[in-house]
Amino acid sequence: MIDDLQRLPPQALPVIRYLAGRERAGASEITGETGLSDRAFGKAIRALITRRLAEMPSPGVYRLSERGREALAAVEPDGARDQAPESEQGAAPEAAAPRPITPAAGG
């Protein structure tokens, strides 16, 4: 499993570390917090999902898989528990996801 982390593109490490501290996160939240461009994030999340280190429970929403947590813990023993998951912090995971703007009816 450590080999999986060593073979990841460098932009995947901030993503895996970010996901380790929460139950799930949206793509825009991850890019905003890690400072990665959309392209860099796409490359990172594809690598993580391909190696089964991350999962996509719904479109545009990602979480670290159990395999990903184990791999991160093997490399960074404190890295897999940087923060409590958002569900334990009292915030809903969807709260950070932007809502689409819909035009008002009749206007």
Tab-separated table of C-alpha atoms in Angstrom:
chain	number	residue	atom	x	y	z
A	1	MET	CA	0.000	0.000	0.000
A	2	ILE	CA	2.863	2.384	0.678
A	3	ASP	CA	3.936	1.820	-2.929
A	4	ASP	CA	0.527	3.140	-4.013
A	5	LEU	CA	1.170	6.426	-2.213
A	6	GLN	CA	4.715	6.725	-3.532
A	7	ARG	CA	3.505	6.321	-7.116
A	8	LEU	CA	0.817	8.981	-6.837
A	9	PRO	CA	1.209	12.290	-8.643
A	10	PRO	CA	2.394	14.964	-6.199
A	11	GLN	CA	-0.950	16.778	-6.344
A	12	ALA	CA	-2.682	13.707	-4.845
A	13	LEU	CA	-1.028	14.071	-1.438
A	14	PRO	CA	-2.833	17.292	-0.435
A	15	VAL	CA	-6.109	15.695	-1.550
A	16	ILE	CA	-5.608	12.511	0.454
A	17	ARG	CA	-4.556	14.522	3.504
A	18	TYR	CA	-7.595	16.789	3.154
A	19	LEU	CA	-9.987	13.857	2.784
A	20	ALA	CA	-8.453	12.146	5.813
A	21	GLY	CA	-9.896	14.841	8.063
A	22	ARG	CA	-13.495	14.628	6.927
A	23	GLU	CA	-16.235	12.176	6.094
A	24	ARG	CA	-16.644	13.474	2.528
A	25	ALA	CA	-16.011	16.608	0.491
A	26	GLY	CA	-17.076	18.156	-2.786
A	27	ALA	CA	-14.639	18.863	-5.607
A	28	SER	CA	-14.930	22.657	-5.267
A	29	GLU	CA	-14.333	22.431	-1.518
A	30	ILE	CA	-11.210	20.318	-2.051
A	31	THR	CA	-9.769	22.598	-4.729
A	32	GLY	CA	-10.532	25.672	-2.641
A	33	GLU	CA	-8.907	24.309	0.496
A	34	THR	CA	-5.881	22.680	-1.150
A	35	GLY	CA	-5.210	25.418	-3.700
A	36	LEU	CA	-5.132	22.912	-6.566
A	37	SER	CA	-6.388	23.887	-9.990
A	38	ASP	CA	-9.317	21.938	-11.441
A	39	ARG	CA	-6.903	20.150	-13.765
A	40	ALA	CA	-4.492	19.198	-10.969
A	41	PHE	CA	-7.384	18.043	-8.796
A	42	GLY	CA	-8.757	15.926	-11.658
A	43	LYS	CA	-5.414	14.220	-12.111
A	44	ALA	CA	-5.102	13.639	-8.363
A	45	ILE	CA	-8.591	12.268	-7.766
A	46	ARG	CA	-8.383	9.969	-10.813
A	47	ALA	CA	-5.161	8.491	-9.429
A	48	LEU	CA	-6.683	8.067	-5.968
A	49	ILE	CA	-9.853	6.405	-7.264
A	50	THR	CA	-7.965	4.160	-9.701
A	51	ARG	CA	-5.813	2.885	-6.826
A	52	ARG	CA	-8.934	2.514	-4.636
A	53	LEU	CA	-7.563	5.029	-2.126
A	54	ALA	CA	-10.620	7.272	-2.551
A	55	GLU	CA	-14.243	6.713	-3.501
A	56	MET	CA	-16.957	8.786	-5.149
A	57	PRO	CA	-20.197	8.057	-3.240
A	58	SER	CA	-22.118	10.503	-5.435
A	59	PRO	CA	-21.215	12.703	-8.432
A	60	GLY	CA	-18.654	15.334	-7.454
A	61	VAL	CA	-18.389	14.107	-3.860
A	62	TYR	CA	-15.365	12.178	-2.639
A	63	ARG	CA	-14.225	10.357	0.471
A	64	LEU	CA	-11.127	8.511	1.519
A	65	SER	CA	-11.582	4.736	1.337
A	66	GLU	CA	-10.577	2.437	4.155
A	67	ARG	CA	-7.645	1.381	1.982
A	68	GLY	CA	-6.678	5.051	1.622
A	69	ARG	CA	-6.820	5.592	5.386
A	70	GLU	CA	-4.634	2.543	5.966
A	71	ALA	CA	-2.097	3.670	3.358
A	72	LEU	CA	-1.915	7.179	4.786
A	73	ALA	CA	-1.594	5.860	8.349
A	74	ALA	CA	1.313	3.644	7.259
A	75	VAL	CA	3.192	6.651	5.877
A	76	GLU	CA	1.985	9.396	8.230
A	77	PRO	CA	0.750	7.846	11.488
A	78	ASP	CA	-0.831	11.147	12.595
A	79	GLY	CA	-2.006	12.078	9.086
A	80	ALA	CA	-5.053	9.833	9.082
A	81	ARG	CA	-6.511	11.587	12.119
A	82	ASP	CA	-5.724	15.266	11.576
A	83	GLN	CA	-9.316	16.305	12.215
A	84	ALA	CA	-12.552	14.699	13.262
A	85	PRO	CA	-14.925	13.964	10.383
A	86	GLU	CA	-17.349	16.791	9.665
A	87	SER	CA	-20.227	14.715	10.991
A	88	GLU	CA	-18.537	14.840	14.398
A	89	GLN	CA	-17.943	18.596	14.072
A	90	GLY	CA	-21.667	19.211	13.689
A	91	ALA	CA	-21.531	20.423	10.077
A	92	ALA	CA	-23.380	18.650	7.327
A	93	PRO	CA	-21.019	17.505	4.539
A	94	GLU	CA	-23.299	19.049	1.933
A	95	ALA	CA	-23.177	22.463	3.626
A	96	ALA	CA	-19.929	23.391	1.848
A	97	ALA	CA	-21.195	22.398	-1.599
A	98	PRO	CA	-22.327	25.367	-3.706
A	99	ARG	CA	-25.955	25.400	-4.733
A	100	PRO	CA	-26.855	26.204	-8.356
A	101	ILE	CA	-28.529	29.576	-8.866
A	102	THR	CA	-31.978	29.211	-10.399
A	103	PRO	CA	-33.777	32.165	-11.963
A	104	ALA	CA	-36.947	33.359	-10.261
A	105	ALA	CA	-40.155	32.372	-11.966
A	106	GLY	CA	-41.853	35.008	-14.080
A	107	GLY	CA	-38.958	37.317	-14.115
